[in-house]
PDB file of C-alpha atoms and ligand atoms in Angstrom:
ATOM      1  CA  MET A   1      17.282 125.998 -51.032  1.00 96.00           C
ATOM      2  CA  GLU A   2      14.921 126.657 -53.874  1.00 97.00           C
ATOM      3  CA  VAL A   3      13.973 130.378 -54.471  1.00 98.00           C
ATOM      4  CA  ILE A   4      10.323 132.148 -56.036  1.00 98.00           C
ATOM      5  CA  LEU A   5      10.152 135.238 -57.544  1.00 98.00           C
ATOM      6  CA  GLN A   6       6.974 137.276 -57.054  1.00 98.00           C
ATOM      7  CA  PRO A   7       6.286 140.423 -58.458  1.00 98.00           C
ATOM      8  CA  ASP A   8       5.516 142.451 -55.697  1.00 98.00           C
ATOM      9  CA  ARG A   9       5.133 142.488 -51.784  1.00 98.00           C
ATOM     10  CA  HIS A  10       1.863 141.083 -51.780  1.00 98.00           C
ATOM     11  CA  ASN A  11       2.206 138.456 -54.295  1.00 98.00           C
ATOM     12  CA  ALA A  12       4.950 137.274 -52.166  1.00 98.00           C
ATOM     13  CA  ALA A  13       2.907 137.214 -48.978  1.00 98.00           C
ATOM     14  CA  ARG A  14      -0.093 135.706 -50.428  1.00 98.00           C
ATOM     15  CA  LEU A  15       1.864 132.847 -51.801  1.00 98.00           C
ATOM     16  CA  VAL A  16       3.255 132.291 -48.033  1.00 98.00           C
ATOM     17  CA  ALA A  17       0.154 131.930 -46.936  1.00 98.00           C
ATOM     18  CA  ARG A  18      -1.140 129.961 -48.919  1.00 98.00           C
ATOM     19  CA  ILE A  19       1.640 127.310 -48.772  1.00 98.00           C
ATOM     20  CA  ILE A  20       1.232 127.447 -44.819  1.00 98.00           C
ATOM     21  CA  ALA A  21      -2.559 126.757 -45.948  1.00 98.00           C
ATOM     22  CA  ARG A  22      -2.028 124.019 -47.650  1.00 98.00           C
ATOM     23  CA  GLU A  23       0.373 122.604 -45.134  1.00 98.00           C
ATOM     24  CA  ILE A  24      -2.537 122.818 -42.047  1.00 98.00           C
ATOM     25  CA  ARG A  25      -4.986 121.319 -44.426  1.00 98.00           C
ATOM     26  CA  ALA A  26      -2.827 118.280 -45.093  1.00 98.00           C
ATOM     27  CA  LYS A  27      -1.630 117.956 -41.540  1.00 98.00           C
ATOM     28  CA  PRO A  28      -4.625 119.757 -39.207  1.00 98.00           C
ATOM     29  CA  ASP A  29      -2.204 119.082 -36.234  1.00 98.00           C
ATOM     30  CA  LEU A  30       0.706 121.051 -37.509  1.00 98.00           C
ATOM     31  CA  VAL A  31       3.194 122.236 -35.849  1.00 99.00           C
ATOM     32  CA  LEU A  32       3.807 125.849 -37.336  1.00 98.00           C
ATOM     33  CA  GLY A  33       6.861 128.021 -36.102  1.00 99.00           C
ATOM     34  CA  LEU A  34       6.041 131.638 -36.529  1.00 99.00           C
ATOM     35  CA  ALA A  35       8.173 134.657 -36.892  1.00 98.00           C
ATOM     36  CA  THR A  36       7.472 138.401 -36.335  1.00 97.00           C
ATOM     37  CA  GLY A  37       8.735 141.828 -37.978  1.00 95.00           C
ATOM     38  CA  GLN A  38       6.555 143.986 -40.155  1.00 95.00           C
ATOM     39  CA  THR A  39       7.077 141.565 -43.180  1.00 97.00           C
ATOM     40  CA  MET A  40       4.904 139.382 -41.840  1.00 98.00           C
ATOM     41  CA  GLU A  41       2.171 141.069 -40.918  1.00 98.00           C
ATOM     42  CA  ALA A  42       0.865 140.982 -44.884  1.00 98.00           C
ATOM     43  CA  VAL A  43       1.175 136.950 -44.253  1.00 98.00           C
ATOM     44  CA  TYR A  44      -1.022 137.006 -41.019  1.00 98.00           C
ATOM     45  CA  ARG A  45      -3.545 139.210 -42.382  1.00 98.00           C
ATOM     46  CA  LEU A  46      -3.920 136.596 -45.097  1.00 98.00           C
ATOM     47  CA  LEU A  47      -3.982 133.552 -43.472  1.00 98.00           C
ATOM     48  CA  VAL A  48      -6.838 135.493 -41.013  1.00 98.00           C
ATOM     49  CA  LYS A  49      -8.996 136.190 -43.938  1.00 98.00           C
ATOM     50  CA  LEU A  50      -8.411 132.605 -45.137  1.00 98.00           C
ATOM     51  CA  HIS A  51      -9.589 131.408 -41.504  1.00 98.00           C
ATOM     52  CA  ARG A  52     -12.581 133.815 -42.425  1.00 98.00           C
ATOM     53  CA  ASP A  53     -13.560 133.158 -46.301  1.00 98.00           C
ATOM     54  CA  GLU A  54     -11.996 129.161 -46.378  1.00 98.00           C
ATOM     55  CA  ALA A  55     -12.511 128.169 -42.864  1.00 98.00           C
ATOM     56  CA  LEU A  56      -8.918 127.707 -42.557  1.00 98.00           C
ATOM     57  CA  ASP A  57      -9.014 125.852 -39.507  1.00 98.00           C
ATOM     58  CA  PHE A  58      -6.326 126.715 -37.182  1.00 98.00           C
ATOM     59  CA  SER A  59      -7.789 124.475 -33.641  1.00 98.00           C
ATOM     60  CA  ARG A  60      -5.916 121.601 -33.514  1.00 98.00           C
ATOM     61  CA  CYS A  61      -2.418 123.490 -34.506  1.00 98.00           C
ATOM     62  CA  ARG A  62       0.766 124.472 -32.142  1.00 98.00           C
ATOM     63  CA  THR A  63       2.646 127.294 -32.508  1.00 99.00           C
ATOM     64  CA  PHE A  64       6.496 128.188 -31.255  1.00 99.00           C
ATOM     65  CA  ASN A  65       7.931 131.834 -32.264  1.00 99.00           C
ATOM     66  CA  LEU A  66      11.314 132.469 -33.402  1.00 98.00           C
ATOM     67  CA  ASP A  67      11.966 134.866 -30.651  1.00 98.00           C
ATOM     68  CA  GLU A  68      11.359 137.470 -27.817  1.00 98.00           C
ATOM     69  CA  TYR A  69      12.850 140.490 -26.065  1.00 98.00           C
ATOM     70  CA  VAL A  70      14.111 140.490 -22.699  1.00 98.00           C
ATOM     71  CA  GLY A  71      12.055 141.641 -19.772  1.00 97.00           C
ATOM     72  CA  LEU A  72       9.057 142.263 -21.795  1.00 96.00           C
ATOM     73  CA  ALA A  73       5.363 141.532 -20.724  1.00 95.00           C
ATOM     74  CA  PRO A  74       3.160 139.995 -22.879  1.00 96.00           C
ATOM     75  CA  GLU A  75       0.997 142.967 -23.047  1.00 96.00           C
ATOM     76  CA  ASP A  76       3.418 145.440 -23.407  1.00 96.00           C
ATOM     77  CA  PRO A  77       2.821 146.748 -26.623  1.00 96.00           C
ATOM     78  CA  HIS A  78       6.623 145.967 -27.683  1.00 96.00           C
ATOM     79  CA  SER A  79       6.538 142.673 -27.259  1.00 97.00           C
ATOM     80  CA  TYR A  80       6.145 139.482 -29.695  1.00 98.00           C
ATOM     81  CA  ARG A  81       3.631 137.971 -28.046  1.00 98.00           C
ATOM     82  CA  PHE A  82       1.523 140.885 -28.597  1.00 98.00           C
ATOM     83  CA  TYR A  83       2.307 141.150 -31.729  1.00 98.00           C
ATOM     84  CA  MET A  84       0.999 137.448 -31.985  1.00 98.00           C
ATOM     85  CA  ASN A  85      -1.560 138.328 -30.327  1.00 98.00           C
ATOM     86  CA  GLU A  86      -2.972 141.198 -31.800  1.00 98.00           C
ATOM     87  CA  ARG A  87      -2.004 139.548 -35.771  1.00 98.00           C
ATOM     88  CA  LEU A  88      -2.684 136.308 -35.472  1.00 98.00           C
ATOM     89  CA  PHE A  89      -3.659 134.418 -32.586  1.00 98.00           C
ATOM     90  CA  HIS A  90      -6.838 136.642 -31.182  1.00 98.00           C
ATOM     91  CA  GLN A  91      -8.145 136.509 -35.142  1.00 98.00           C
ATOM     92  CA  VAL A  92      -8.412 132.633 -36.099  1.00 98.00           C
ATOM     93  CA  ASN A  93      -9.265 129.841 -33.728  1.00 98.00           C
ATOM     94  CA  LEU A  94      -5.846 128.926 -32.754  1.00 98.00           C
ATOM     95  CA  ASP A  95      -5.930 127.392 -28.508  1.00 97.00           C
ATOM     96  CA  LEU A  96      -3.977 130.194 -26.874  1.00 98.00           C
ATOM     97  CA  ARG A  97      -2.538 127.156 -25.133  1.00 98.00           C
ATOM     98  CA  ASN A  98      -1.082 125.843 -27.769  1.00 98.00           C
ATOM     99  CA  THR A  99       0.826 128.901 -29.061  1.00 98.00           C
ATOM    100  CA  ARG A 100       3.974 129.285 -27.244  1.00 98.00           C
ATOM    101  CA  LEU A 101       6.732 132.341 -27.348  1.00 98.00           C
ATOM    102  CA  PRO A 102      10.017 132.235 -25.200  1.00 98.00           C
ATOM    103  CA  ASP A 103       8.937 133.944 -21.799  1.00 98.00           C
ATOM    104  CA  GLY A 104      11.702 137.098 -21.837  1.00 97.00           C
ATOM    105  CA  ARG A 105      10.143 137.801 -17.868  1.00 98.00           C
ATOM    106  CA  ALA A 106      11.439 134.337 -16.773  1.00 98.00           C
ATOM    107  CA  ALA A 107      13.540 134.546 -13.568  1.00 98.00           C
ATOM    108  CA  ASP A 108      16.010 132.230 -14.647  1.00 98.00           C
ATOM    109  CA  LEU A 109      16.287 132.956 -18.988  1.00 98.00           C
ATOM    110  CA  SER A 110      18.970 129.661 -19.088  1.00 98.00           C
ATOM    111  CA  ALA A 111      16.187 127.142 -17.552  1.00 98.00           C
ATOM    112  CA  GLU A 112      13.673 128.948 -19.765  1.00 98.00           C
ATOM    113  CA  CYS A 113      15.536 128.168 -22.573  1.00 98.00           C
ATOM    114  CA  ALA A 114      16.325 124.971 -22.058  1.00 98.00           C
ATOM    115  CA  ALA A 115      12.519 124.202 -21.468  1.00 98.00           C
ATOM    116  CA  TYR A 116      11.487 126.009 -24.979  1.00 98.00           C
ATOM    117  CA  GLU A 117      13.927 123.519 -26.502  1.00 98.00           C
ATOM    118  CA  ARG A 118      11.959 120.710 -24.534  1.00 98.00           C
ATOM    119  CA  ALA A 119       8.719 121.605 -25.581  1.00 98.00           C
ATOM    120  CA  ILE A 120       9.489 121.923 -29.305  1.00 98.00           C
ATOM    121  CA  ALA A 121      10.571 118.593 -28.720  1.00 98.00           C
ATOM    122  CA  ASP A 122       7.898 117.183 -26.759  1.00 98.00           C
ATOM    123  CA  ALA A 123       5.522 118.610 -29.547  1.00 98.00           C
ATOM    124  CA  GLY A 124       7.324 115.809 -31.708  1.00 98.00           C
ATOM    125  CA  GLY A 125       9.506 119.007 -33.489  1.00 98.00           C
ATOM    126  CA  ILE A 126       8.217 121.888 -35.799  1.00 99.00           C
ATOM    127  CA  ASP A 127       7.031 121.185 -39.258  1.00 98.00           C
ATOM    128  CA  LEU A 128       7.031 124.711 -40.919  1.00 99.00           C
ATOM    129  CA  GLN A 129       9.239 127.042 -39.826  1.00 99.00           C
ATOM    130  CA  LEU A 130       8.512 130.654 -41.147  1.00 98.00           C
ATOM    131  CA  LEU A 131      11.229 132.885 -41.410  1.00 98.00           C
ATOM    132  CA  GLY A 132      12.375 136.923 -41.821  1.00 98.00           C
ATOM    133  CA  LEU A 133      15.344 138.285 -42.522  1.00 97.00           C
ATOM    134  CA  GLY A 134      17.064 140.894 -40.623  1.00 93.00           C
ATOM    135  CA  LYS A 135      19.134 143.767 -42.389  1.00 89.00           C
ATOM    136  CA  ALA A 136      22.014 142.566 -41.203  1.00 88.00           C
ATOM    137  CA  GLY A 137      21.577 138.550 -42.468  1.00 96.00           C
ATOM    138  CA  HIS A 138      19.740 137.349 -39.221  1.00 96.00           C
ATOM    139  CA  ILE A 139      17.213 134.747 -39.051  1.00 98.00           C
ATOM    140  CA  GLY A 140      15.274 135.098 -35.011  1.00 98.00           C
ATOM    141  CA  PHE A 141      17.921 137.023 -33.148  1.00 97.00           C
ATOM    142  CA  ASN A 142      21.048 134.872 -34.320  1.00 98.00           C
ATOM    143  CA  GLU A 143      22.970 137.789 -34.521  1.00 97.00           C
ATOM    144  CA  PRO A 144      26.621 137.724 -36.427  1.00 96.00           C
ATOM    145  CA  LEU A 145      28.960 134.661 -35.060  1.00 96.00           C
ATOM    146  CA  SER A 146      26.128 132.924 -34.070  1.00 98.00           C
ATOM    147  CA  ALA A 147      26.752 129.389 -34.072  1.00 98.00           C
ATOM    148  CA  LEU A 148      25.356 127.058 -36.667  1.00 98.00           C
ATOM    149  CA  ARG A 149      24.622 124.703 -34.477  1.00 98.00           C
ATOM    150  CA  SER A 150      23.192 127.144 -31.577  1.00 98.00           C
ATOM    151  CA  ARG A 151      19.918 126.707 -29.142  1.00 98.00           C
ATOM    152  CA  THR A 152      17.372 128.416 -27.626  1.00 98.00           C
ATOM    153  CA  ARG A 153      19.637 131.298 -25.900  1.00 98.00           C
ATOM    154  CA  VAL A 154      19.630 134.905 -24.678  1.00 98.00           C
ATOM    155  CA  LYS A 155      21.687 136.818 -27.488  1.00 98.00           C
ATOM    156  CA  ALA A 156      22.721 140.098 -27.237  1.00 97.00           C
ATOM    157  CA  LEU A 157      21.321 142.430 -29.755  1.00 96.00           C
ATOM    158  CA  THR A 158      23.956 144.029 -32.785  1.00 95.00           C
ATOM    159  CA  PRO A 159      23.616 148.201 -33.114  1.00 93.00           C
ATOM    160  CA  THR A 160      22.147 147.082 -36.283  1.00 90.00           C
ATOM    161  CA  THR A 161      19.264 145.206 -34.927  1.00 92.00           C
ATOM    162  CA  ILE A 162      18.489 148.204 -32.501  1.00 94.00           C
ATOM    163  CA  GLU A 163      18.631 150.796 -35.173  1.00 90.00           C
ATOM    164  CA  GLN A 164      16.246 148.653 -37.424  1.00 87.00           C
ATOM    165  CA  ASN A 165      13.808 148.139 -34.826  1.00 90.00           C
ATOM    166  CA  ALA A 166      14.187 151.250 -32.394  1.00 92.00           C
ATOM    167  CA  ALA A 167      11.424 153.380 -34.404  1.00 89.00           C
ATOM    168  CA  PHE A 168       8.712 151.125 -32.889  1.00 87.00           C
ATOM    169  CA  PHE A 169      10.285 151.845 -29.464  1.00 92.00           C
ATOM    170  CA  GLY A 170      10.246 155.353 -29.841  1.00 90.00           C
ATOM    171  CA  GLY A 171      14.146 155.322 -30.037  1.00 91.00           C
ATOM    172  CA  PRO A 172      17.099 152.987 -29.357  1.00 90.00           C
ATOM    173  CA  GLU A 173      17.127 154.251 -25.503  1.00 90.00           C
ATOM    174  CA  GLN A 174      13.859 152.074 -25.131  1.00 90.00           C
ATOM    175  CA  MET A 175      14.655 149.367 -26.966  1.00 93.00           C
ATOM    176  CA  PRO A 176      15.920 146.080 -24.985  1.00 96.00           C
ATOM    177  CA  ARG A 177      19.355 145.003 -25.439  1.00 97.00           C
ATOM    178  CA  ARG A 178      18.602 141.263 -25.045  1.00 98.00           C
ATOM    179  CA  ALA A 179      16.588 138.590 -26.548  1.00 98.00           C
ATOM    180  CA  ILE A 180      15.346 134.983 -26.371  1.00 98.00           C
ATOM    181  CA  THR A 181      16.351 133.469 -29.706  1.00 98.00           C
ATOM    182  CA  MET A 182      15.929 129.861 -30.871  1.00 98.00           C
ATOM    183  CA  GLY A 183      19.295 128.946 -32.600  1.00 98.00           C
ATOM    184  CA  VAL A 184      20.190 128.118 -35.579  1.00 98.00           C
ATOM    185  CA  GLY A 185      20.809 124.759 -35.079  1.00 98.00           C
ATOM    186  CA  THR A 186      16.856 124.295 -33.938  1.00 98.00           C
ATOM    187  CA  ILE A 187      15.941 126.272 -36.692  1.00 98.00           C
ATOM    188  CA  LEU A 188      18.005 123.514 -38.942  1.00 98.00           C
ATOM    189  CA  GLU A 189      15.971 120.875 -37.445  1.00 98.00           C
ATOM    190  CA  CYS A 190      12.657 122.009 -38.180  1.00 98.00           C
ATOM    191  CA  ARG A 191      11.264 119.925 -41.084  1.00 98.00           C
ATOM    192  CA  ARG A 192      10.462 122.779 -43.568  1.00 98.00           C
ATOM    193  CA  CYS A 193      11.233 126.290 -43.488  1.00 98.00           C
ATOM    194  CA  LEU A 194      10.064 129.076 -45.390  1.00 98.00           C
ATOM    195  CA  LEU A 195      12.037 132.497 -45.702  1.00 98.00           C
ATOM    196  CA  LEU A 196      10.102 135.524 -46.914  1.00 98.00           C
ATOM    197  CA  ALA A 197      12.027 139.298 -47.766  1.00 98.00           C
ATOM    198  CA  THR A 198      10.694 141.838 -49.688  1.00 98.00           C
ATOM    199  CA  GLY A 199      11.881 144.935 -50.430  1.00 98.00           C
ATOM    200  CA  PHE A 200      14.973 146.482 -51.967  1.00 98.00           C
ATOM    201  CA  ASP A 201      16.582 147.409 -48.710  1.00 96.00           C
ATOM    202  CA  LYS A 202      16.898 143.536 -48.274  1.00 97.00           C
ATOM    203  CA  ALA A 203      18.254 142.890 -51.996  1.00 98.00           C
ATOM    204  CA  PRO A 204      21.675 142.732 -50.646  1.00 98.00           C
ATOM    205  CA  ILE A 205      21.221 140.919 -47.528  1.00 98.00           C
ATOM    206  CA  VAL A 206      19.034 138.321 -49.991  1.00 98.00           C
ATOM    207  CA  ALA A 207      21.788 137.721 -52.316  1.00 98.00           C
ATOM    208  CA  LYS A 208      24.403 137.044 -49.718  1.00 98.00           C
ATOM    209  CA  ALA A 209      22.110 134.725 -48.000  1.00 98.00           C
ATOM    210  CA  VAL A 210      21.395 132.716 -51.005  1.00 98.00           C
ATOM    211  CA  GLU A 211      24.338 132.882 -53.102  1.00 98.00           C
ATOM    212  CA  GLY A 212      26.993 133.675 -50.765  1.00 98.00           C
ATOM    213  CA  PRO A 213      29.308 131.398 -48.808  1.00 98.00           C
ATOM    214  CA  ILE A 214      27.784 129.892 -45.519  1.00 98.00           C
ATOM    215  CA  THR A 215      29.051 132.004 -42.552  1.00 98.00           C
ATOM    216  CA  SER A 216      28.168 132.441 -38.826  1.00 98.00           C
ATOM    217  CA  MET A 217      28.361 136.283 -39.309  1.00 98.00           C
ATOM    218  CA  ILE A 218      25.082 136.068 -41.521  1.00 98.00           C
ATOM    219  CA  SER A 219      22.982 133.425 -39.829  1.00 98.00           C
ATOM    220  CA  ALA A 220      20.612 133.194 -43.255  1.00 98.00           C
ATOM    221  CA  THR A 221      23.397 131.612 -45.113  1.00 98.00           C
ATOM    222  CA  ALA A 222      22.930 128.411 -42.576  1.00 98.00           C
ATOM    223  CA  MET A 223      19.838 127.756 -44.604  1.00 98.00           C
ATOM    224  CA  GLN A 224      21.658 126.633 -47.695  1.00 98.00           C
ATOM    225  CA  LEU A 225      22.428 123.141 -45.158  1.00 98.00           C
ATOM    226  CA  HIS A 226      18.744 123.041 -44.980  1.00 98.00           C
ATOM    227  CA  PRO A 227      17.116 119.738 -46.874  1.00 98.00           C
ATOM    228  CA  ARG A 228      13.946 122.123 -47.758  1.00 98.00           C
ATOM    229  CA  CYS A 229      13.972 125.264 -47.737  1.00 98.00           C
ATOM    230  CA  THR A 230      12.033 127.713 -49.493  1.00 98.00           C
ATOM    231  CA  VAL A 231      13.046 131.909 -50.134  1.00 98.00           C
ATOM    232  CA  VAL A 232      10.157 133.330 -51.191  1.00 98.00           C
ATOM    233  CA  VAL A 233      11.203 137.063 -52.683  1.00 98.00           C
ATOM    234  CA  ASP A 234       9.318 139.522 -54.387  1.00 98.00           C
ATOM    235  CA  GLU A 235      11.322 141.129 -57.229  1.00 98.00           C
ATOM    236  CA  ALA A 236      12.754 144.379 -55.416  1.00 98.00           C
ATOM    237  CA  ALA A 237      14.412 141.881 -52.834  1.00 98.00           C
ATOM    238  CA  GLY A 238      15.468 139.446 -55.510  1.00 98.00           C
ATOM    239  CA  SER A 239      17.218 141.760 -57.518  1.00 98.00           C
ATOM    240  CA  LEU A 240      20.590 141.446 -56.977  1.00 98.00           C
ATOM    241  CA  LEU A 241      20.434 137.908 -57.106  1.00 98.00           C
ATOM    242  CA  LYS A 242      22.538 136.262 -59.978  1.00 98.00           C
ATOM    243  CA  GLU A 243      20.930 132.825 -60.868  1.00 98.00           C
ATOM    244  CA  THR A 244      17.455 134.711 -61.612  1.00 98.00           C
ATOM    245  CA  GLU A 245      16.295 132.967 -64.850  1.00 98.00           C
ATOM    246  CA  TYR A 246      17.015 128.885 -63.507  1.00 98.00           C
ATOM    247  CA  TYR A 247      15.201 130.019 -60.126  1.00 98.00           C
ATOM    248  CA  ARG A 248      12.027 131.123 -62.577  1.00 98.00           C
ATOM    249  CA  TRP A 249      12.389 127.982 -64.507  1.00 98.00           C
ATOM    250  CA  VAL A 250      12.086 125.965 -61.682  1.00 98.00           C
ATOM    251  CA  PHE A 251       9.221 127.105 -60.177  1.00 98.00           C
ATOM    252  CA  ALA A 252       7.592 127.028 -63.620  1.00 97.00           C
ATOM    253  CA  ASN A 253       8.297 123.606 -64.036  1.00 97.00           C
ATOM    254  CA  GLU A 254       8.986 121.774 -60.694  1.00 96.00           C
ATOM    255  CA  PRO A 255       5.407 119.769 -60.706  1.00 96.00           C
ATOM    256  CA  GLU A 256       5.804 120.441 -56.889  1.00 93.00           C
ATOM    257  CA  TRP A 257       4.546 124.179 -57.566  1.00 96.00           C
ATOM    258  CA  GLU A 258       1.970 123.517 -60.258  1.00 96.00           C
ATOM    259  CA  ALA A 259      -0.962 124.498 -57.540  1.00 95.00           C
ATOM    260  CA  PHE A 260       0.786 127.750 -56.494  1.00 96.00           C
ATOM    261  CA  ARG A 261       1.260 129.283 -59.885  1.00 92.00           C
TER     262      ARG A 261
HETATM  263  C1  GLP B 301      13.547 141.101 -36.174  1.00 58.39           C
HETATM  264  C2  GLP B 301      13.065 139.580 -35.742  1.00 58.39           C
HETATM  265  C3  GLP B 301      13.444 139.003 -37.131  1.00 58.39           C
HETATM  266  C4  GLP B 301      12.690 138.841 -38.308  1.00 58.39           C
HETATM  267  C5  GLP B 301      13.565 141.031 -38.589  1.00 58.39           C
HETATM  268  C6  GLP B 301      12.786 141.062 -40.534  1.00 58.39           C
HETATM  269  O1  GLP B 301      14.819 141.235 -35.995  1.00 58.39           O
HETATM  270  N1  GLP B 301      13.723 138.930 -34.557  1.00 58.39           N
HETATM  271  O2  GLP B 301      13.033 137.566 -36.909  1.00 58.39           O
HETATM  272  O3  GLP B 301      13.111 138.500 -39.267  1.00 58.39           O
HETATM  273  O4  GLP B 301      13.101 141.470 -37.571  1.00 58.39           O
HETATM  274  O5  GLP B 301      12.182 142.169 -39.690  1.00 58.39           O
HETATM  275  P1  GLP B 301      11.170 143.097 -41.018  1.00 58.39           P
HETATM  276  O6  GLP B 301      10.539 142.364 -41.497  1.00 58.39           O
HETATM  277  O7  GLP B 301      10.491 144.516 -39.929  1.00 58.39           O
HETATM  278  O8  GLP B 301      12.239 143.676 -42.367  1.00 58.39           O
END
């Protein structure tokens, strides 16, 4: 795992967008794993800008999102399909047929989960997976006790997650109680992972995810097992990390990061 500290949330999102852009330019048919949440909105705005100003070409990319609520239609403004269409897919030259999210309205949810795993395998696996961080430490909707080898499946949401996301639904009663999510095992198979967390309210969970012991109670700690995971945080989200001087030294000295400093 590598940790990159950036002065503020704008610079953190900008670095993530630049890493994604570089990967797309190096491999135009990149298989990109995407995430939702407020933190990612800045990343998508910057990717749209890179598409418009610097001709970043998504035409051959394929995308897979981490998760989707059970029961929401794609045209429901609370669905992650709607979120992705609005913030990225409709704003760049992605072919919508190459964008995929789990179908939360499938009649047979287990079959949908298995089909999602097959589609990822058929695409040759995910090259670069973008990850946010839930306040309780989930990646995707891998709530506490998600097996570290879990695959795409239906998960019941915890009260913490419902509380965190209820505001967008106009209250906890309106919020779906379940979601389909890629499993921790599915995410660990992605060739590269890029986790973004910003703001003081994420500081305690960032410290646990990066420097704490691996536990299925906090699925983000599983990223410590990933051979190529980069964690990008702003100073606020990184404020409870212990080894910041070391992380800064690595970022300042590793040739890999030269283009991003
Ligand atoms: C939801 C999503 C996660 C996301 C998290 C963080 O729970 N399922 O994938 O990482 O929200 O959201 P935010 O960026 O709004 O803090």
